Amino acid sequence: MTAPADGKSPIEVLLVEDDPGDVLMTQEAFEEHKLRNRLTVVSDGAAALAYLRQEGEYADAVPPDLILLDLNLPRRDGREVLAEIKRDEQLCRIPVVVLTTSQADEDILRSYQLHANAYVTKPVDFERFISVVRQIDEFFVSVVKLPPRG
């Protein structure tokens, strides 16, 4: 299976987020704007790595074309997850957008040092949050040419 070549086909998006409210808002953004991409959610860093490596209950998981990653996660911190993704020969090609509430310069710098593809601060306002998710989706589906799935 390969990533869409025409920029219009749905892509697989993995959301790594432990806050149920942020998960719901992201899901609503996908639904409200009729985003055809498939959104899969895992709620901690260890589950994210198991999903990406297709281990255990995720043995049949479809590799994502894009990862939306929160930094402050249980079990494995988002920074650890990002570092492992970018160290892994198979996973490193998947674009990772850090989507977090942190506006700390050290988090931004560290994320880019770990080769995040983008760093986006989550807006607290619902409408703005929806708009940001839609813009991320638009950019990675309509503008960017994604690599083929591994």
mmCIF file of C-alpha atoms in Angstrom:
data_model
loop_
_atom_site.group_PDB
_atom_site.id
_atom_site.type_symbol
_atom_site.label_atom_id
_atom_site.label_comp_id
_atom_site.label_asym_id
_atom_site.label_seq_id
_atom_site.Cartn_x
_atom_site.Cartn_y
_atom_site.Cartn_z
ATOM 1 C CA MET A 1 0.000 0.000 0.000
ATOM 2 C CA THR A 2 1.372 3.423 -0.860
ATOM 3 C CA ALA A 3 0.563 6.958 0.139
ATOM 4 C CA PRO A 4 -1.719 8.860 -2.192
ATOM 5 C CA ALA A 5 -0.041 10.170 -5.312
ATOM 6 C CA ASP A 6 -2.783 12.562 -6.387
ATOM 7 C CA GLY A 7 -2.909 14.609 -3.182
ATOM 8 C CA LYS A 8 -6.642 13.921 -2.892
ATOM 9 C CA SER A 9 -6.832 10.341 -1.694
ATOM 10 C CA PRO A 10 -7.315 9.760 2.028
ATOM 11 C CA ILE A 11 -4.264 9.304 4.188
ATOM 12 C CA GLU A 12 -3.772 7.431 7.458
ATOM 13 C CA VAL A 13 -3.259 9.764 10.423
ATOM 14 C CA LEU A 14 -2.117 8.559 13.833
ATOM 15 C CA LEU A 15 -3.090 10.878 16.688
ATOM 16 C CA VAL A 16 -1.069 10.291 19.858
ATOM 17 C CA GLU A 17 -3.027 12.160 22.514
ATOM 18 C CA ASP A 18 -4.033 11.369 26.090
ATOM 19 C CA ASP A 19 -6.496 14.224 26.656
ATOM 20 C CA PRO A 20 -10.022 12.972 25.779
ATOM 21 C CA GLY A 21 -11.170 16.544 25.084
ATOM 22 C CA ASP A 22 -8.394 17.123 22.534
ATOM 23 C CA VAL A 23 -9.088 13.730 20.951
ATOM 24 C CA LEU A 24 -12.766 14.642 20.617
ATOM 25 C CA MET A 25 -11.974 18.059 19.120
ATOM 26 C CA THR A 26 -9.593 16.493 16.599
ATOM 27 C CA GLN A 27 -12.182 13.874 15.647
ATOM 28 C CA GLU A 28 -14.798 16.605 15.289
ATOM 29 C CA ALA A 29 -12.449 18.630 13.085
ATOM 30 C CA PHE A 30 -12.080 15.638 10.780
ATOM 31 C CA GLU A 31 -15.842 15.027 10.735
ATOM 32 C CA GLU A 32 -16.985 18.653 10.561
ATOM 33 C CA HIS A 33 -14.835 19.441 7.572
ATOM 34 C CA LYS A 34 -15.488 16.125 5.884
ATOM 35 C CA LEU A 35 -11.829 15.233 5.992
ATOM 36 C CA ARG A 36 -11.663 11.826 4.371
ATOM 37 C CA ASN A 37 -8.490 10.830 6.086
ATOM 38 C CA ARG A 38 -8.607 7.956 8.521
ATOM 39 C CA LEU A 39 -7.796 9.016 12.080
ATOM 40 C CA THR A 40 -6.526 6.408 14.524
ATOM 41 C CA VAL A 41 -5.975 7.376 18.158
ATOM 42 C CA VAL A 42 -3.625 5.956 20.792
ATOM 43 C CA SER A 43 -3.460 7.544 24.213
ATOM 44 C CA ASP A 44 0.121 7.050 25.394
ATOM 45 C CA GLY A 45 3.676 6.898 24.126
ATOM 46 C CA ALA A 46 4.136 3.157 24.653
ATOM 47 C CA ALA A 47 0.971 2.418 22.655
ATOM 48 C CA ALA A 48 2.180 4.756 19.901
ATOM 49 C CA LEU A 49 5.430 2.836 19.501
ATOM 50 C CA ALA A 50 3.620 -0.534 19.635
ATOM 51 C CA TYR A 51 1.205 0.720 16.949
ATOM 52 C CA LEU A 52 4.018 1.986 14.730
ATOM 53 C CA ARG A 53 5.959 -1.256 15.124
ATOM 54 C CA GLN A 54 2.778 -3.329 14.639
ATOM 55 C CA GLU A 55 3.284 -5.154 17.922
ATOM 56 C CA GLY A 56 0.762 -6.984 20.107
ATOM 57 C CA GLU A 57 -2.806 -5.748 19.656
ATOM 58 C CA TYR A 58 -1.559 -3.527 16.810
ATOM 59 C CA ALA A 59 -0.162 -6.368 14.692
ATOM 60 C CA ASP A 60 -2.591 -5.488 11.866
ATOM 61 C CA ALA A 61 -2.239 -1.723 12.178
ATOM 62 C CA VAL A 62 -2.014 0.256 8.948
ATOM 63 C CA PRO A 63 1.181 2.326 8.948
ATOM 64 C CA PRO A 64 0.319 6.023 9.172
ATOM 65 C CA ASP A 65 1.204 8.619 6.558
ATOM 66 C CA LEU A 66 1.265 11.341 9.219
ATOM 67 C CA ILE A 67 1.629 11.412 13.013
ATOM 68 C CA LEU A 68 0.114 14.106 15.244
ATOM 69 C CA LEU A 69 2.051 13.823 18.509
ATOM 70 C CA ASP A 70 1.399 15.396 21.900
ATOM 71 C CA LEU A 71 4.495 15.898 24.038
ATOM 72 C CA ASN A 72 3.087 15.295 27.510
ATOM 73 C CA LEU A 73 2.028 11.660 27.432
ATOM 74 C CA PRO A 74 1.806 8.860 29.998
ATOM 75 C CA ARG A 75 4.077 5.800 29.887
ATOM 76 C CA ARG A 76 6.449 7.218 27.247
ATOM 77 C CA ASP A 77 6.886 10.962 26.866
ATOM 78 C CA GLY A 78 6.245 12.452 23.430
ATOM 79 C CA ARG A 79 9.877 13.544 23.155
ATOM 80 C CA GLU A 80 10.999 9.936 23.702
ATOM 81 C CA VAL A 81 8.498 8.738 21.107
ATOM 82 C CA LEU A 82 9.704 11.338 18.603
ATOM 83 C CA ALA A 83 13.346 10.380 19.210
ATOM 84 C CA GLU A 84 12.575 6.675 18.684
ATOM 85 C CA ILE A 85 10.574 7.349 15.518
ATOM 86 C CA LYS A 86 13.362 9.409 13.995
ATOM 87 C CA ARG A 87 16.040 6.845 14.967
ATOM 88 C CA ASP A 88 14.131 3.970 13.359
ATOM 89 C CA GLU A 89 15.039 3.332 9.722
ATOM 90 C CA GLN A 90 11.476 2.314 8.814
ATOM 91 C CA LEU A 91 9.609 4.958 10.815
ATOM 92 C CA CYS A 92 11.823 8.008 10.307
ATOM 93 C CA ARG A 93 10.241 8.847 6.953
ATOM 94 C CA ILE A 94 6.788 9.407 8.503
ATOM 95 C CA PRO A 95 6.179 13.135 9.035
ATOM 96 C CA VAL A 96 5.575 14.014 12.691
ATOM 97 C CA VAL A 97 3.685 17.155 13.678
ATOM 98 C CA VAL A 98 4.058 17.971 17.352
ATOM 99 C CA LEU A 99 0.617 19.203 18.431
ATOM 100 C CA THR A 100 0.837 20.317 22.045
ATOM 101 C CA THR A 101 -0.202 22.951 24.570
ATOM 102 C CA SER A 102 3.429 23.750 25.411
ATOM 103 C CA GLN A 103 4.718 27.094 24.202
ATOM 104 C CA ALA A 104 8.046 26.651 25.982
ATOM 105 C CA ASP A 105 11.052 27.542 23.852
ATOM 106 C CA GLU A 106 12.935 24.477 25.142
ATOM 107 C CA ASP A 107 10.125 22.168 23.952
ATOM 108 C CA ILE A 108 10.069 23.806 20.537
ATOM 109 C CA LEU A 109 13.855 23.656 20.194
ATOM 110 C CA ARG A 110 14.086 20.058 21.457
ATOM 111 C CA SER A 111 11.307 18.911 19.103
ATOM 112 C CA TYR A 112 13.108 20.337 16.087
ATOM 113 C CA GLN A 113 16.425 18.929 17.308
ATOM 114 C CA LEU A 114 14.672 15.549 17.320
ATOM 115 C CA HIS A 115 13.595 16.206 13.706
ATOM 116 C CA ALA A 116 9.916 17.011 14.164
ATOM 117 C CA ASN A 117 8.502 18.126 10.825
ATOM 118 C CA ALA A 118 6.430 20.873 12.464
ATOM 119 C CA TYR A 119 5.579 22.209 15.915
ATOM 120 C CA VAL A 120 2.035 23.498 16.446
ATOM 121 C CA THR A 121 0.702 24.906 19.695
ATOM 122 C CA LYS A 122 -2.861 23.772 20.361
ATOM 123 C CA PRO A 123 -5.267 26.675 20.543
ATOM 124 C CA VAL A 124 -7.636 26.549 23.519
ATOM 125 C CA ASP A 125 -10.518 28.007 21.510
ATOM 126 C CA PHE A 126 -12.605 25.283 19.822
ATOM 127 C CA GLU A 127 -13.069 27.090 16.479
ATOM 128 C CA ARG A 128 -9.372 27.938 16.263
ATOM 129 C CA PHE A 129 -8.435 24.357 17.162
ATOM 130 C CA ILE A 130 -10.690 23.075 14.367
ATOM 131 C CA SER A 131 -9.086 25.542 11.958
ATOM 132 C CA VAL A 132 -5.546 24.473 12.931
ATOM 133 C CA VAL A 133 -6.338 20.759 12.464
ATOM 134 C CA ARG A 134 -7.926 21.527 9.088
ATOM 135 C CA GLN A 135 -4.841 23.510 8.016
ATOM 136 C CA ILE A 136 -2.495 20.691 9.048
ATOM 137 C CA ASP A 137 -4.655 18.269 7.089
ATOM 138 C CA GLU A 138 -4.810 20.537 4.039
ATOM 139 C CA PHE A 139 -1.059 21.046 4.026
ATOM 140 C CA PHE A 140 -0.149 17.365 4.324
ATOM 141 C CA VAL A 141 -2.817 16.176 1.869
ATOM 142 C CA SER A 142 -2.920 18.922 -0.749
ATOM 143 C CA VAL A 143 0.495 20.578 -0.629
ATOM 144 C CA VAL A 144 3.080 18.066 0.562
ATOM 145 C CA LYS A 145 4.128 14.977 -1.351
ATOM 146 C CA LEU A 146 4.247 12.197 1.273
ATOM 147 C CA PRO A 147 6.641 9.247 1.035
ATOM 148 C CA PRO A 148 5.251 5.804 0.225
ATOM 149 C CA ARG A 149 4.182 3.722 3.206
ATOM 150 C CA GLY A 150 6.772 1.286 4.499
#
